[in-house]
């Protein structure tokens, strides 16, 4: 419980002081100064009659203004914390996607393929079945890049990746290993013929 309280307190303290925070504090200070009251402890009866008395309504107004300002401040901080959390989650999701997918084709990259291959090796195929691994590269890809430019080569890689993705089963993995190399990992195939 102490760790959770410390974490919550560090989240509250960590936020930056902004201009609106200063205006809320200034407003509350002005209200407190306006309704300030003095008390003379050793005042006699004649002096006591000249001291301004504060009614319960005035105290309630001061408390209500203070609570309203504090509530606005807390709600604004909560909104900022939610926005920051959502931004960090989105950034983490994007970083994970970039780490496991090829930026050009959108296919899983070598790291993602290696992880899936380790899972396939660790899990035995169904009875009378097998896993299949198909490796391919594009013949003459360097020539296409040299003749038509890298933009045409990138478009070719994107088209090949899209066609491979549409031609495999739902559970199969198509990955771009790098350059013009692609791989298909077909899990639980019925045999060598069904893998093609």
Short mmCIF file of C-alpha atoms in Angstrom, two decimals:
data_model
loop_
_atom_site.label_atom_id
_atom_site.label_comp_id
_atom_site.label_asym_id
_atom_site.label_seq_id
_atom_site.Cartn_x
_atom_site.Cartn_y
_atom_site.Cartn_z
CA UNK A 1 0.00 0.00 0.00
CA UNK A 2 2.89 2.34 0.78
CA UNK A 3 4.40 1.71 -2.66
CA UNK A 4 1.09 2.45 -4.37
CA UNK A 5 0.67 5.69 -2.40
CA UNK A 6 4.24 6.72 -3.23
CA UNK A 7 3.64 6.04 -6.92
CA UNK A 8 0.43 8.07 -6.88
CA UNK A 9 2.18 10.93 -5.07
CA UNK A 10 5.08 10.87 -7.56
CA UNK A 11 2.56 11.11 -10.41
CA UNK A 12 0.95 14.15 -8.78
CA UNK A 13 4.25 15.89 -7.98
CA UNK A 14 5.79 15.15 -11.40
CA UNK A 15 3.36 17.38 -13.34
CA UNK A 16 4.60 20.75 -14.48
CA UNK A 17 3.32 23.99 -13.02
CA UNK A 18 1.35 25.84 -15.69
CA UNK A 19 -0.04 29.34 -16.06
CA UNK A 20 -3.61 28.28 -15.26
CA UNK A 21 -2.39 26.75 -11.99
CA UNK A 22 -0.91 30.11 -11.03
CA UNK A 23 -4.13 31.91 -11.90
CA UNK A 24 -6.15 29.53 -9.71
CA UNK A 25 -3.76 30.08 -6.81
CA UNK A 26 -3.85 33.85 -7.39
CA UNK A 27 -7.66 33.85 -7.46
CA UNK A 28 -7.87 31.87 -4.23
CA UNK A 29 -5.30 34.17 -2.57
CA UNK A 30 -7.25 37.28 -3.61
CA UNK A 31 -10.48 35.81 -2.25
CA UNK A 32 -8.77 34.91 1.02
CA UNK A 33 -7.30 38.42 1.28
CA UNK A 34 -10.68 39.98 0.53
CA UNK A 35 -12.33 37.96 3.25
CA UNK A 36 -9.43 38.15 5.66
CA UNK A 37 -10.35 38.81 9.21
CA UNK A 38 -8.43 39.83 12.26
CA UNK A 39 -9.02 38.91 15.83
CA UNK A 40 -7.61 40.77 18.77
CA UNK A 41 -7.38 38.30 21.63
CA UNK A 42 -6.88 40.94 24.28
CA UNK A 43 -9.53 43.31 23.00
CA UNK A 44 -11.90 44.85 25.52
CA UNK A 45 -15.64 45.09 24.94
CA UNK A 46 -15.52 48.47 23.20
CA UNK A 47 -12.81 47.32 20.75
CA UNK A 48 -14.59 44.02 20.15
CA UNK A 49 -17.63 45.81 18.79
CA UNK A 50 -15.51 47.46 16.07
CA UNK A 51 -13.98 44.15 14.90
CA UNK A 52 -15.70 42.77 11.85
CA UNK A 53 -17.51 39.53 12.52
CA UNK A 54 -17.49 36.79 9.90
CA UNK A 55 -20.75 35.02 9.35
CA UNK A 56 -21.11 31.34 8.59
CA UNK A 57 -22.29 32.16 5.06
CA UNK A 58 -19.04 34.01 4.30
CA UNK A 59 -16.97 31.06 5.53
CA UNK A 60 -19.07 28.69 3.41
CA UNK A 61 -18.56 30.86 0.31
CA UNK A 62 -14.80 30.87 0.86
CA UNK A 63 -14.79 27.10 1.35
CA UNK A 64 -16.98 26.54 -1.74
CA UNK A 65 -14.73 28.71 -3.94
CA UNK A 66 -11.65 26.92 -2.64
CA UNK A 67 -13.21 23.48 -3.22
CA UNK A 68 -14.38 24.47 -6.71
CA UNK A 69 -10.89 25.65 -7.64
CA UNK A 70 -9.35 22.50 -6.24
CA UNK A 71 -11.86 20.34 -8.14
CA UNK A 72 -11.15 22.13 -11.43
CA UNK A 73 -7.43 21.71 -10.86
CA UNK A 74 -7.78 17.98 -10.05
CA UNK A 75 -10.04 17.32 -13.05
CA UNK A 76 -7.62 19.06 -15.39
CA UNK A 77 -4.71 17.05 -14.02
CA UNK A 78 -6.69 13.82 -14.43
CA UNK A 79 -7.49 14.68 -18.06
CA UNK A 80 -3.82 15.39 -18.73
CA UNK A 81 -2.80 12.10 -17.11
CA UNK A 82 -5.28 10.17 -19.26
CA UNK A 83 -4.02 11.89 -22.43
CA UNK A 84 -0.42 11.14 -21.51
CA UNK A 85 -1.24 7.50 -20.77
CA UNK A 86 -3.07 7.11 -24.10
CA UNK A 87 -0.16 8.75 -25.93
CA UNK A 88 2.36 6.42 -24.31
CA UNK A 89 0.27 3.33 -25.06
CA UNK A 90 -0.03 4.37 -28.72
CA UNK A 91 3.72 5.03 -28.93
CA UNK A 92 4.50 1.65 -27.37
CA UNK A 93 2.11 -0.09 -29.77
CA UNK A 94 3.74 1.67 -32.74
CA UNK A 95 7.24 0.77 -31.51
CA UNK A 96 6.21 -2.88 -31.13
CA UNK A 97 4.74 -2.88 -34.64
CA UNK A 98 7.89 -1.32 -36.10
CA UNK A 99 10.06 -3.85 -34.27
CA UNK A 100 8.15 -6.88 -35.60
CA UNK A 101 7.03 -5.76 -39.07
CA UNK A 102 8.74 -4.70 -42.27
CA UNK A 103 8.18 -1.00 -42.88
CA UNK A 104 7.90 -1.35 -46.67
CA UNK A 105 5.56 -4.32 -47.09
CA UNK A 106 3.85 -4.41 -43.70
CA UNK A 107 4.68 -8.11 -43.44
CA UNK A 108 6.29 -9.62 -40.34
CA UNK A 109 10.08 -9.18 -40.40
CA UNK A 110 12.90 -11.62 -39.65
CA UNK A 111 12.61 -11.16 -35.88
CA UNK A 112 8.89 -11.98 -35.95
CA UNK A 113 9.57 -14.91 -38.29
CA UNK A 114 12.28 -16.29 -35.99
CA UNK A 115 9.89 -16.14 -33.02
CA UNK A 116 7.16 -17.96 -34.99
CA UNK A 117 9.68 -20.55 -36.18
CA UNK A 118 10.75 -21.24 -32.58
CA UNK A 119 7.08 -21.77 -31.65
CA UNK A 120 6.63 -24.13 -34.62
CA UNK A 121 9.70 -26.14 -33.65
CA UNK A 122 8.54 -26.38 -30.03
CA UNK A 123 4.97 -27.46 -30.90
CA UNK A 124 4.62 -30.86 -32.57
CA UNK A 125 2.37 -31.08 -35.63
CA UNK A 126 -0.96 -32.85 -35.50
CA UNK A 127 -1.06 -36.57 -36.20
CA UNK A 128 0.09 -37.41 -39.73
CA UNK A 129 0.79 -33.75 -40.33
CA UNK A 130 3.81 -31.55 -40.52
CA UNK A 131 4.96 -27.99 -40.60
CA UNK A 132 6.24 -26.53 -43.84
CA UNK A 133 8.79 -23.82 -44.46
CA UNK A 134 8.97 -22.25 -47.90
CA UNK A 135 11.84 -19.88 -48.69
CA UNK A 136 11.94 -17.77 -51.85
CA UNK A 137 13.71 -14.86 -53.40
CA UNK A 138 13.06 -12.84 -56.52
CA UNK A 139 15.34 -13.69 -59.43
CA UNK A 140 16.66 -10.65 -61.26
CA UNK A 141 15.50 -8.18 -58.60
CA UNK A 142 18.78 -6.26 -58.69
CA UNK A 143 18.37 -5.75 -62.42
CA UNK A 144 14.85 -4.33 -61.91
CA UNK A 145 16.23 -1.90 -59.31
CA UNK A 146 19.04 -0.87 -61.66
CA UNK A 147 16.81 -0.40 -64.71
CA UNK A 148 13.66 1.13 -63.21
CA UNK A 149 14.87 2.59 -59.92
CA UNK A 150 14.33 1.81 -56.25
CA UNK A 151 10.75 3.07 -56.25
CA UNK A 152 9.78 0.42 -58.82
CA UNK A 153 11.69 -2.20 -56.81
CA UNK A 154 9.84 -1.19 -53.64
CA UNK A 155 6.52 -1.41 -55.47
CA UNK A 156 7.43 -4.90 -56.72
CA UNK A 157 8.29 -6.05 -53.19
CA UNK A 158 4.98 -4.66 -51.90
CA UNK A 159 3.03 -6.41 -54.67
CA UNK A 160 4.78 -9.75 -54.07
CA UNK A 161 4.18 -9.49 -50.32
CA UNK A 162 0.49 -8.73 -50.87
CA UNK A 163 0.05 -11.65 -53.30
CA UNK A 164 1.79 -14.07 -50.96
CA UNK A 165 -0.39 -12.92 -48.04
CA UNK A 166 -3.58 -13.44 -50.05
CA UNK A 167 -2.53 -16.90 -51.26
CA UNK A 168 -1.88 -18.59 -47.89
CA UNK A 169 -4.20 -19.94 -45.22
CA UNK A 170 -5.28 -17.81 -42.28
CA UNK A 171 -2.89 -19.41 -39.78
CA UNK A 172 0.18 -19.31 -42.04
CA UNK A 173 2.87 -16.68 -41.69
CA UNK A 174 4.33 -14.76 -44.61
CA UNK A 175 7.44 -12.77 -43.72
CA UNK A 176 9.94 -10.61 -45.54
CA UNK A 177 13.36 -11.67 -44.34
CA UNK A 178 15.18 -8.81 -46.00
CA UNK A 179 16.07 -7.61 -49.48
CA UNK A 180 14.15 -9.77 -51.94
CA UNK A 181 13.82 -12.80 -49.61
CA UNK A 182 10.43 -13.99 -48.40
CA UNK A 183 9.43 -16.97 -46.26
CA UNK A 184 6.16 -18.77 -45.62
CA UNK A 185 5.68 -20.81 -42.46
CA UNK A 186 2.72 -23.16 -42.86
CA UNK A 187 1.69 -24.82 -39.61
CA UNK A 188 -0.08 -28.20 -39.41
CA UNK A 189 -0.17 -29.14 -43.08
CA UNK A 190 -1.48 -32.53 -44.21
CA UNK A 191 1.68 -33.32 -46.16
CA UNK A 192 4.22 -32.01 -48.62
CA UNK A 193 1.65 -31.61 -51.39
CA UNK A 194 -0.69 -29.47 -49.29
CA UNK A 195 2.14 -27.12 -48.35
CA UNK A 196 2.54 -25.98 -51.94
#
